[in-house]
Amino acid sequence: MDLGSARTRAWTAGHGAVLDVPTVTHPDRNTGPGPALAPGPGDAPGAGPARRGGRPVHRGAVVDEAGCAHVLRGLLAHRLPRTARPLVVLTTPALASPAHRAAARSAVEVLRPRNVLTVPAARAVAVAARADLSRPLLVVDIGAHLTEVVLLDDGAVADARRVGLGTGDLGVAAPEDIVDAVTRMMTATIRQDGASLMPGALARGVLLAGGGALRPEITYRLAARLHAPLDVVPAPHTAAVRGAARLLEAARLHPSTRGHDAPGTRSG
C-alpha cells in the first residue's frame, strides 16, 4: 500500500492489480474553501499553501487519520472477506517520523490487519525495479507534493533528503524548480557521504520513480544536469506499491512480520 498526498494505491493478492484512487475524503469539496496548512519543514518557497479540507495527507505526512481511514475503507473494505485479517506492507517517506508512521498504521487499522509493516518508499521502488540491493543505489522519487533523494546501502536508507515540492505544484512552480531541488539534494548527499558510497551509486546510475518520471519537461532537464546515467523505473508512478507487493509476498513467511518493519529495513 502506498498512501500518497495525491493518490492512494494498493495491491491485493486476490485482485492481482494496482488499485488507485485520489487521496481525498470529499472529492466534491476538494476545490472549495478550506483552512490552509502552514508550510512544513522542507516545503519549497512559492509552492503555495495546501488545504486541509478533503486532503488527509500533506506532503507525505498524515494530517487526518480519520480521513485516511475513510479513503482506505472506500478503496479496500469491500474487496476483503469480512473475516480477513490481512498483512499490510505500507510505504512511507524515507524521512518519515515515528509519529507519521504511527498515524499511518493507525489509519490502516480500519482494515483490521493482522499486522502492518512499514518500508521506506525508496526501498520499495528499488525492489520493483529488481535492482541489486547488495550495492549502493541512489533513488530519486518525484511525487505530486514531495520529492526525495535517497541513498540506499544494502537495501537500507544510508542518507535521505526531501523537499515539499512535486508535480502537483507545477503552474506555481516550474519544472526547473524541481530539477534544481533534486540537484541540490544530490550535491548535499555527495558532500555528506564523504565519497564513501556515492561513487559506486553514481556509476550504477540514478533510479528515477514517481509521477515526475512521466514528465518529459522534468526528465530531460534532469538528465542534462546529472553527471550520471538516469534509469526510469517502468510504470514509475506505481513503482512503490508494486515493490511493496513483492515485499508482502516475502514478508508472509518472514519472522519479522511480528514487528513493525518489513524485512531488510531499518527503523528511525
PDB file of C-alpha atoms in Angstrom:
ATOM      1  CA  MET A   1       0.000   0.000   0.000  1.00  0.00           C
ATOM      2  CA  ASP A   2       1.228   3.496  -0.916  1.00  0.00           C
ATOM      3  CA  LEU A   3      -0.593   6.313   0.909  1.00  0.00           C
ATOM      4  CA  GLY A   4       0.419   9.445  -1.005  1.00  0.00           C
ATOM      5  CA  SER A   5      -0.523  13.099  -0.821  1.00  0.00           C
ATOM      6  CA  ALA A   6      -2.377  12.957  -4.140  1.00  0.00           C
ATOM      7  CA  ARG A   7      -3.081   9.262  -4.794  1.00  0.00           C
ATOM      8  CA  THR A   8      -3.549   6.168  -2.651  1.00  0.00           C
ATOM      9  CA  ARG A   9      -2.551   2.908  -4.304  1.00  0.00           C
ATOM     10  CA  ALA A  10      -2.893  -0.655  -3.106  1.00  0.00           C
ATOM     11  CA  TRP A  11      -2.278  -4.183  -4.343  1.00  0.00           C
ATOM     12  CA  THR A  12      -4.074  -7.236  -3.031  1.00  0.00           C
ATOM     13  CA  ALA A  13      -3.204 -10.872  -3.588  1.00  0.00           C
ATOM     14  CA  GLY A  14      -6.779 -11.673  -4.570  1.00  0.00           C
ATOM     15  CA  HIS A  15      -7.149  -8.787  -7.008  1.00  0.00           C
ATOM     16  CA  GLY A  16      -3.662  -9.058  -8.544  1.00  0.00           C
ATOM     17  CA  ALA A  17      -3.633  -5.478  -9.876  1.00  0.00           C
ATOM     18  CA  VAL A  18      -2.865  -1.998  -8.617  1.00  0.00           C
ATOM     19  CA  LEU A  19      -5.900  -0.170  -7.201  1.00  0.00           C
ATOM     20  CA  ASP A  20      -5.650   3.598  -7.475  1.00  0.00           C
ATOM     21  CA  VAL A  21      -7.840   6.412  -6.080  1.00  0.00           C
ATOM     22  CA  PRO A  22      -7.324  10.079  -5.156  1.00  0.00           C
ATOM     23  CA  THR A  23      -6.317  10.654  -1.529  1.00  0.00           C
ATOM     24  CA  VAL A  24      -9.401  12.810  -0.995  1.00  0.00           C
ATOM     25  CA  THR A  25     -12.100  12.355   1.623  1.00  0.00           C
ATOM     26  CA  HIS A  26     -14.702  14.583  -0.066  1.00  0.00           C
ATOM     27  CA  PRO A  27     -13.907  14.903  -3.793  1.00  0.00           C
ATOM     28  CA  ASP A  28     -16.876  17.224  -4.387  1.00  0.00           C
ATOM     29  CA  ARG A  29     -15.464  19.694  -1.875  1.00  0.00           C
ATOM     30  CA  ASN A  30     -11.839  19.374  -2.933  1.00  0.00           C
ATOM     31  CA  THR A  31     -11.663  22.753  -4.691  1.00  0.00           C
ATOM     32  CA  GLY A  32     -13.766  24.641  -2.188  1.00  0.00           C
ATOM     33  CA  PRO A  33     -12.528  26.970   0.510  1.00  0.00           C
ATOM     34  CA  GLY A  34     -10.795  25.495   3.498  1.00  0.00           C
ATOM     35  CA  PRO A  35      -8.163  26.336   6.090  1.00  0.00           C
ATOM     36  CA  ALA A  36      -4.671  26.460   4.653  1.00  0.00           C
ATOM     37  CA  LEU A  37      -1.860  24.412   6.129  1.00  0.00           C
ATOM     38  CA  ALA A  38       1.220  26.343   7.128  1.00  0.00           C
ATOM     39  CA  PRO A  39       4.365  25.371   5.202  1.00  0.00           C
ATOM     40  CA  GLY A  40       6.108  22.449   6.829  1.00  0.00           C
ATOM     41  CA  PRO A  41       9.815  21.541   7.030  1.00  0.00           C
ATOM     42  CA  GLY A  42      11.216  21.068   3.557  1.00  0.00           C
ATOM     43  CA  ASP A  43       8.326  22.833   1.811  1.00  0.00           C
ATOM     44  CA  ALA A  44       9.596  24.748  -1.196  1.00  0.00           C
ATOM     45  CA  PRO A  45       9.130  28.538  -1.186  1.00  0.00           C
ATOM     46  CA  GLY A  46       6.433  29.606  -3.606  1.00  0.00           C
ATOM     47  CA  ALA A  47       4.863  26.149  -3.848  1.00  0.00           C
ATOM     48  CA  GLY A  48       1.618  27.569  -2.458  1.00  0.00           C
ATOM     49  CA  PRO A  49      -0.432  26.520   0.576  1.00  0.00           C
ATOM     50  CA  ALA A  50      -2.136  23.167   0.759  1.00  0.00           C
ATOM     51  CA  ARG A  51      -5.679  22.993   2.092  1.00  0.00           C
ATOM     52  CA  ARG A  52      -6.644  20.656   4.886  1.00  0.00           C
ATOM     53  CA  GLY A  53     -10.228  20.172   3.704  1.00  0.00           C
ATOM     54  CA  GLY A  54     -10.535  16.785   1.995  1.00  0.00           C
ATOM     55  CA  ARG A  55      -6.781  16.109   1.870  1.00  0.00           C
ATOM     56  CA  PRO A  56      -5.763  13.812   4.746  1.00  0.00           C
ATOM     57  CA  VAL A  57      -2.102  13.542   3.663  1.00  0.00           C
ATOM     58  CA  HIS A  58       0.010  16.676   3.303  1.00  0.00           C
ATOM     59  CA  ARG A  59       3.357  16.378   1.517  1.00  0.00           C
ATOM     60  CA  GLY A  60       3.896  12.825   2.688  1.00  0.00           C
ATOM     61  CA  ALA A  61       2.624  13.291   6.256  1.00  0.00           C
ATOM     62  CA  VAL A  62      -0.706  12.090   7.632  1.00  0.00           C
ATOM     63  CA  VAL A  63      -2.610  15.126   8.969  1.00  0.00           C
ATOM     64  CA  ASP A  64      -6.018  13.453   9.316  1.00  0.00           C
ATOM     65  CA  GLU A  65      -6.055   9.820  10.462  1.00  0.00           C
ATOM     66  CA  ALA A  66      -9.833   9.534  10.186  1.00  0.00           C
ATOM     67  CA  GLY A  67      -9.689  10.930   6.644  1.00  0.00           C
ATOM     68  CA  CYS A  68      -7.040   8.391   5.657  1.00  0.00           C
ATOM     69  CA  ALA A  69      -9.118   5.613   7.165  1.00  0.00           C
ATOM     70  CA  HIS A  70     -12.095   6.835   5.102  1.00  0.00           C
ATOM     71  CA  VAL A  71     -10.039   6.621   1.892  1.00  0.00           C
ATOM     72  CA  LEU A  72      -8.736   3.137   2.732  1.00  0.00           C
ATOM     73  CA  ARG A  73     -12.186   1.860   3.681  1.00  0.00           C
ATOM     74  CA  GLY A  74     -13.612   3.024   0.370  1.00  0.00           C
ATOM     75  CA  LEU A  75     -10.721   1.529  -1.587  1.00  0.00           C
ATOM     76  CA  LEU A  76     -10.326  -1.848   0.086  1.00  0.00           C
ATOM     77  CA  ALA A  77     -13.006  -2.764   2.627  1.00  0.00           C
ATOM     78  CA  HIS A  78     -15.398  -4.234   0.050  1.00  0.00           C
ATOM     79  CA  ARG A  79     -12.568  -6.196  -1.567  1.00  0.00           C
ATOM     80  CA  LEU A  80     -11.597  -8.080   1.596  1.00  0.00           C
ATOM     81  CA  PRO A  81     -13.535 -11.015   3.082  1.00  0.00           C
ATOM     82  CA  ARG A  82     -15.392  -9.982   6.239  1.00  0.00           C
ATOM     83  CA  THR A  83     -13.309 -12.364   8.330  1.00  0.00           C
ATOM     84  CA  ALA A  84      -9.975 -11.405   6.724  1.00  0.00           C
ATOM     85  CA  ARG A  85      -7.081 -10.181   8.882  1.00  0.00           C
ATOM     86  CA  PRO A  86      -4.652  -9.012   6.182  1.00  0.00           C
ATOM     87  CA  LEU A  87      -0.936  -8.480   6.476  1.00  0.00           C
ATOM     88  CA  VAL A  88      -0.202  -4.963   5.192  1.00  0.00           C
ATOM     89  CA  VAL A  89       3.076  -3.556   3.853  1.00  0.00           C
ATOM     90  CA  LEU A  90       2.863   0.237   3.876  1.00  0.00           C
ATOM     91  CA  THR A  91       5.368   2.515   2.140  1.00  0.00           C
ATOM     92  CA  THR A  92       6.417   5.717   3.896  1.00  0.00           C
ATOM     93  CA  PRO A  93       8.794   8.551   3.017  1.00  0.00           C
ATOM     94  CA  ALA A  94      12.396   7.759   3.919  1.00  0.00           C
ATOM     95  CA  LEU A  95      12.439  10.583   6.485  1.00  0.00           C
ATOM     96  CA  ALA A  96       9.013   9.811   7.930  1.00  0.00           C
ATOM     97  CA  SER A  97       8.949  10.435  11.657  1.00  0.00           C
ATOM     98  CA  PRO A  98       7.860   7.768  14.140  1.00  0.00           C
ATOM     99  CA  ALA A  99       4.721   9.872  14.686  1.00  0.00           C
ATOM    100  CA  HIS A 100       3.886   9.752  10.955  1.00  0.00           C
ATOM    101  CA  ARG A 101       4.407   6.004  10.775  1.00  0.00           C
ATOM    102  CA  ALA A 102       2.227   5.560  13.858  1.00  0.00           C
ATOM    103  CA  ALA A 103      -0.512   7.747  12.353  1.00  0.00           C
ATOM    104  CA  ALA A 104      -0.401   5.817   9.073  1.00  0.00           C
ATOM    105  CA  ARG A 105      -0.598   2.472  10.886  1.00  0.00           C
ATOM    106  CA  SER A 106      -3.484   3.797  12.958  1.00  0.00           C
ATOM    107  CA  ALA A 107      -5.385   4.719   9.770  1.00  0.00           C
ATOM    108  CA  VAL A 108      -4.806   1.228   8.359  1.00  0.00           C
ATOM    109  CA  GLU A 109      -6.494  -0.268  11.427  1.00  0.00           C
ATOM    110  CA  VAL A 110      -9.802   0.340   9.620  1.00  0.00           C
ATOM    111  CA  LEU A 111      -8.930  -2.795   7.591  1.00  0.00           C
ATOM    112  CA  ARG A 112      -8.482  -4.884  10.783  1.00  0.00           C
ATOM    113  CA  PRO A 113      -4.972  -6.000   9.769  1.00  0.00           C
ATOM    114  CA  ARG A 114      -3.133  -8.840  11.401  1.00  0.00           C
ATOM    115  CA  ASN A 115      -0.019  -6.670  11.226  1.00  0.00           C
ATOM    116  CA  VAL A 116       1.216  -3.543   9.463  1.00  0.00           C
ATOM    117  CA  LEU A 117       4.819  -3.372   8.266  1.00  0.00           C
ATOM    118  CA  THR A 118       6.350  -0.093   7.150  1.00  0.00           C
ATOM    119  CA  VAL A 119       9.041   0.193   4.494  1.00  0.00           C
ATOM    120  CA  PRO A 120      10.783   3.255   3.004  1.00  0.00           C
ATOM    121  CA  ALA A 121       9.264   4.038  -0.385  1.00  0.00           C
ATOM    122  CA  ALA A 122      12.746   4.221  -1.948  1.00  0.00           C
ATOM    123  CA  ARG A 123      13.431   0.610  -0.994  1.00  0.00           C
ATOM    124  CA  ALA A 124      10.077  -0.443  -2.443  1.00  0.00           C
ATOM    125  CA  VAL A 125      10.964   1.383  -5.677  1.00  0.00           C
ATOM    126  CA  ALA A 126      14.279  -0.470  -5.852  1.00  0.00           C
ATOM    127  CA  VAL A 127      12.533  -3.796  -5.274  1.00  0.00           C
ATOM    128  CA  ALA A 128      10.022  -3.027  -8.035  1.00  0.00           C
ATOM    129  CA  ALA A 129      12.939  -2.270 -10.381  1.00  0.00           C
ATOM    130  CA  ARG A 130      14.590  -5.561  -9.327  1.00  0.00           C
ATOM    131  CA  ALA A 131      17.734  -3.604  -8.544  1.00  0.00           C
ATOM    132  CA  ASP A 132      20.744  -5.278  -6.940  1.00  0.00           C
ATOM    133  CA  LEU A 133      20.406  -4.127  -3.312  1.00  0.00           C
ATOM    134  CA  SER A 134      23.786  -5.515  -2.298  1.00  0.00           C
ATOM    135  CA  ARG A 135      25.403  -2.439  -3.881  1.00  0.00           C
ATOM    136  CA  PRO A 136      24.873   1.278  -3.121  1.00  0.00           C
ATOM    137  CA  LEU A 137      21.915   2.718  -5.013  1.00  0.00           C
ATOM    138  CA  LEU A 138      20.630   6.276  -5.445  1.00  0.00           C
ATOM    139  CA  VAL A 139      16.838   6.652  -5.781  1.00  0.00           C
ATOM    140  CA  VAL A 140      15.058   9.862  -6.804  1.00  0.00           C
ATOM    141  CA  ASP A 141      11.295   9.774  -6.231  1.00  0.00           C
ATOM    142  CA  ILE A 142       9.382  12.769  -7.612  1.00  0.00           C
ATOM    143  CA  GLY A 143       5.807  12.642  -6.360  1.00  0.00           C
ATOM    144  CA  ALA A 144       2.892  15.030  -6.546  1.00  0.00           C
ATOM    145  CA  HIS A 145       3.840  17.068  -3.478  1.00  0.00           C
ATOM    146  CA  LEU A 146       7.067  15.521  -2.199  1.00  0.00           C
ATOM    147  CA  THR A 147      10.427  14.775  -3.802  1.00  0.00           C
ATOM    148  CA  GLU A 148      13.022  12.546  -2.165  1.00  0.00           C
ATOM    149  CA  VAL A 149      16.644  11.713  -2.895  1.00  0.00           C
ATOM    150  CA  VAL A 150      17.621   8.546  -1.041  1.00  0.00           C
ATOM    151  CA  LEU A 151      20.927   6.697  -0.873  1.00  0.00           C
ATOM    152  CA  LEU A 152      20.453   3.000  -0.146  1.00  0.00           C
ATOM    153  CA  ASP A 153      23.181   0.764   1.235  1.00  0.00           C
ATOM    154  CA  ASP A 154      22.439  -2.952   1.353  1.00  0.00           C
ATOM    155  CA  GLY A 155      18.792  -2.013   0.830  1.00  0.00           C
ATOM    156  CA  ALA A 156      18.590   0.245   3.900  1.00  0.00           C
ATOM    157  CA  VAL A 157      18.492   4.047   3.983  1.00  0.00           C
ATOM    158  CA  ALA A 158      22.024   5.411   4.420  1.00  0.00           C
ATOM    159  CA  ASP A 159      21.136   9.050   3.647  1.00  0.00           C
ATOM    160  CA  ALA A 160      17.978  10.865   2.570  1.00  0.00           C
ATOM    161  CA  ARG A 161      16.853  14.358   1.588  1.00  0.00           C
ATOM    162  CA  ARG A 162      13.380  15.672   0.881  1.00  0.00           C
ATOM    163  CA  VAL A 163      11.650  18.810  -0.323  1.00  0.00           C
ATOM    164  CA  GLY A 164       7.956  19.658  -0.239  1.00  0.00           C
ATOM    165  CA  LEU A 165       7.685  20.142  -3.990  1.00  0.00           C
ATOM    166  CA  GLY A 166       6.373  17.964  -6.800  1.00  0.00           C
ATOM    167  CA  THR A 167       4.351  17.708  -9.962  1.00  0.00           C
ATOM    168  CA  GLY A 168       1.217  18.925  -8.199  1.00  0.00           C
ATOM    169  CA  ASP A 169       2.952  22.291  -7.758  1.00  0.00           C
ATOM    170  CA  LEU A 170       3.619  22.801 -11.469  1.00  0.00           C
ATOM    171  CA  GLY A 171       1.946  26.001 -12.523  1.00  0.00           C
ATOM    172  CA  VAL A 172       3.008  27.756  -9.339  1.00  0.00           C
ATOM    173  CA  ALA A 173       6.481  26.238  -9.562  1.00  0.00           C
ATOM    174  CA  ALA A 174       8.346  25.462 -12.792  1.00  0.00           C
ATOM    175  CA  PRO A 175       9.873  22.130 -13.894  1.00  0.00           C
ATOM    176  CA  GLU A 176      13.274  23.753 -13.459  1.00  0.00           C
ATOM    177  CA  ASP A 177      12.479  24.331  -9.754  1.00  0.00           C
ATOM    178  CA  ILE A 178      12.044  20.573  -9.241  1.00  0.00           C
ATOM    179  CA  VAL A 179      15.244  19.832 -11.163  1.00  0.00           C
ATOM    180  CA  ASP A 180      17.118  22.453  -9.106  1.00  0.00           C
ATOM    181  CA  ALA A 181      15.814  20.913  -5.880  1.00  0.00           C
ATOM    182  CA  VAL A 182      16.915  17.406  -6.904  1.00  0.00           C
ATOM    183  CA  THR A 183      20.342  18.694  -7.932  1.00  0.00           C
ATOM    184  CA  ARG A 184      20.808  20.494  -4.611  1.00  0.00           C
ATOM    185  CA  MET A 185      19.811  17.404  -2.638  1.00  0.00           C
ATOM    186  CA  MET A 186      22.168  15.205  -4.639  1.00  0.00           C
ATOM    187  CA  THR A 187      25.030  17.652  -4.112  1.00  0.00           C
ATOM    188  CA  ALA A 188      24.338  17.703  -0.374  1.00  0.00           C
ATOM    189  CA  THR A 189      24.284  13.902  -0.306  1.00  0.00           C
ATOM    190  CA  ILE A 190      27.631  13.720  -2.094  1.00  0.00           C
ATOM    191  CA  ARG A 191      29.179  16.124   0.414  1.00  0.00           C
ATOM    192  CA  GLN A 192      27.675  14.340   3.402  1.00  0.00           C
ATOM    193  CA  ASP A 193      28.676  10.900   2.142  1.00  0.00           C
ATOM    194  CA  GLY A 194      32.362  11.790   2.038  1.00  0.00           C
ATOM    195  CA  ALA A 195      32.980   9.838  -1.188  1.00  0.00           C
ATOM    196  CA  SER A 196      32.227   6.529   0.517  1.00  0.00           C
ATOM    197  CA  LEU A 197      29.086   5.174  -1.186  1.00  0.00           C
ATOM    198  CA  MET A 198      28.195   7.796  -3.778  1.00  0.00           C
ATOM    199  CA  PRO A 199      30.864   6.983  -6.420  1.00  0.00           C
ATOM    200  CA  GLY A 200      29.575   3.424  -6.711  1.00  0.00           C
ATOM    201  CA  ALA A 201      25.942   4.558  -6.664  1.00  0.00           C
ATOM    202  CA  LEU A 202      26.508   7.196  -9.360  1.00  0.00           C
ATOM    203  CA  ALA A 203      28.406   4.728 -11.520  1.00  0.00           C
ATOM    204  CA  ARG A 204      25.311   2.494 -11.497  1.00  0.00           C
ATOM    205  CA  GLY A 205      23.046   5.400 -12.407  1.00  0.00           C
ATOM    206  CA  VAL A 206      20.196   7.194 -10.678  1.00  0.00           C
ATOM    207  CA  LEU A 207      16.941   5.251 -10.319  1.00  0.00           C
ATOM    208  CA  LEU A 208      14.048   7.643 -11.054  1.00  0.00           C
ATOM    209  CA  ALA A 209      10.465   6.984  -9.922  1.00  0.00           C
ATOM    210  CA  GLY A 210       7.248   8.786  -9.100  1.00  0.00           C
ATOM    211  CA  GLY A 211       4.853  10.674 -11.315  1.00  0.00           C
ATOM    212  CA  GLY A 212       7.592  13.178 -12.126  1.00  0.00           C
ATOM    213  CA  ALA A 213       9.379  10.454 -14.080  1.00  0.00           C
ATOM    214  CA  LEU A 214       6.488  10.595 -16.564  1.00  0.00           C
ATOM    215  CA  ARG A 215       7.025  14.308 -17.255  1.00  0.00           C
ATOM    216  CA  PRO A 216       9.486  14.903 -20.145  1.00  0.00           C
ATOM    217  CA  GLU A 217       9.921  18.530 -19.112  1.00  0.00           C
ATOM    218  CA  ILE A 218      11.428  17.217 -15.875  1.00  0.00           C
ATOM    219  CA  THR A 219      13.278  14.105 -17.017  1.00  0.00           C
ATOM    220  CA  TYR A 220      15.029  15.800 -19.961  1.00  0.00           C
ATOM    221  CA  ARG A 221      16.251  18.647 -17.780  1.00  0.00           C
ATOM    222  CA  LEU A 222      17.319  16.272 -15.015  1.00  0.00           C
ATOM    223  CA  ALA A 223      19.234  14.020 -17.423  1.00  0.00           C
ATOM    224  CA  ALA A 224      21.085  17.076 -18.724  1.00  0.00           C
ATOM    225  CA  ARG A 225      22.035  18.217 -15.226  1.00  0.00           C
ATOM    226  CA  LEU A 226      23.131  14.939 -13.678  1.00  0.00           C
ATOM    227  CA  HIS A 227      26.613  13.605 -14.158  1.00  0.00           C
ATOM    228  CA  ALA A 228      25.294  10.051 -14.055  1.00  0.00           C
ATOM    229  CA  PRO A 229      23.011   7.779 -16.104  1.00  0.00           C
ATOM    230  CA  LEU A 230      19.284   8.201 -15.443  1.00  0.00           C
ATOM    231  CA  ASP A 231      17.280   4.964 -15.223  1.00  0.00           C
ATOM    232  CA  VAL A 232      13.491   5.444 -15.192  1.00  0.00           C
ATOM    233  CA  VAL A 233      11.621   2.620 -13.458  1.00  0.00           C
ATOM    234  CA  PRO A 234       8.891   1.031 -15.632  1.00  0.00           C
ATOM    235  CA  ALA A 235       5.470   2.483 -14.691  1.00  0.00           C
ATOM    236  CA  PRO A 236       7.269   4.833 -12.273  1.00  0.00           C
ATOM    237  CA  HIS A 237       4.087   6.246 -10.703  1.00  0.00           C
ATOM    238  CA  THR A 238       3.150   2.796  -9.318  1.00  0.00           C
ATOM    239  CA  ALA A 239       6.661   1.537  -8.556  1.00  0.00           C
ATOM    240  CA  ALA A 240       6.386   1.984  -4.777  1.00  0.00           C
ATOM    241  CA  VAL A 241       3.190  -0.034  -4.410  1.00  0.00           C
ATOM    242  CA  ARG A 242       4.436  -2.753  -6.781  1.00  0.00           C
ATOM    243  CA  GLY A 243       7.604  -3.033  -4.736  1.00  0.00           C
ATOM    244  CA  ALA A 244       5.517  -3.208  -1.572  1.00  0.00           C
ATOM    245  CA  ALA A 245       3.568  -6.072  -3.172  1.00  0.00           C
ATOM    246  CA  ARG A 246       6.775  -8.012  -3.750  1.00  0.00           C
ATOM    247  CA  LEU A 247       7.880  -7.330  -0.163  1.00  0.00           C
ATOM    248  CA  LEU A 248       4.472  -8.509   1.030  1.00  0.00           C
ATOM    249  CA  GLU A 249       4.969 -11.863  -0.631  1.00  0.00           C
ATOM    250  CA  ALA A 250       8.375 -12.202   1.067  1.00  0.00           C
ATOM    251  CA  ALA A 251       7.080 -10.979   4.423  1.00  0.00           C
ATOM    252  CA  ARG A 252       4.363 -13.607   4.691  1.00  0.00           C
ATOM    253  CA  LEU A 253       6.926 -16.243   5.648  1.00  0.00           C
ATOM    254  CA  HIS A 254       9.397 -13.973   7.437  1.00  0.00           C
ATOM    255  CA  PRO A 255       9.701 -13.991  11.266  1.00  0.00           C
ATOM    256  CA  SER A 256       9.879 -10.193  11.341  1.00  0.00           C
ATOM    257  CA  THR A 257       6.180  -9.987  10.473  1.00  0.00           C
ATOM    258  CA  ARG A 258       5.735  -9.939  14.235  1.00  0.00           C
ATOM    259  CA  GLY A 259       7.351  -6.477  14.239  1.00  0.00           C
ATOM    260  CA  HIS A 260       6.520  -3.218  12.523  1.00  0.00           C
ATOM    261  CA  ASP A 261       9.167  -3.026   9.790  1.00  0.00           C
ATOM    262  CA  ALA A 262       9.494  -5.081   6.625  1.00  0.00           C
ATOM    263  CA  PRO A 263      12.482  -7.416   6.134  1.00  0.00           C
ATOM    264  CA  GLY A 264      15.707  -5.589   5.394  1.00  0.00           C
ATOM    265  CA  THR A 265      14.578  -2.156   6.644  1.00  0.00           C
ATOM    266  CA  ARG A 266      15.908  -0.027   9.473  1.00  0.00           C
ATOM    267  CA  SER A 267      13.617   1.929  11.733  1.00  0.00           C
ATOM    268  CA  GLY A 268      14.347   5.525  12.630  1.00  0.00           C
TER     269      GLY A 268
END
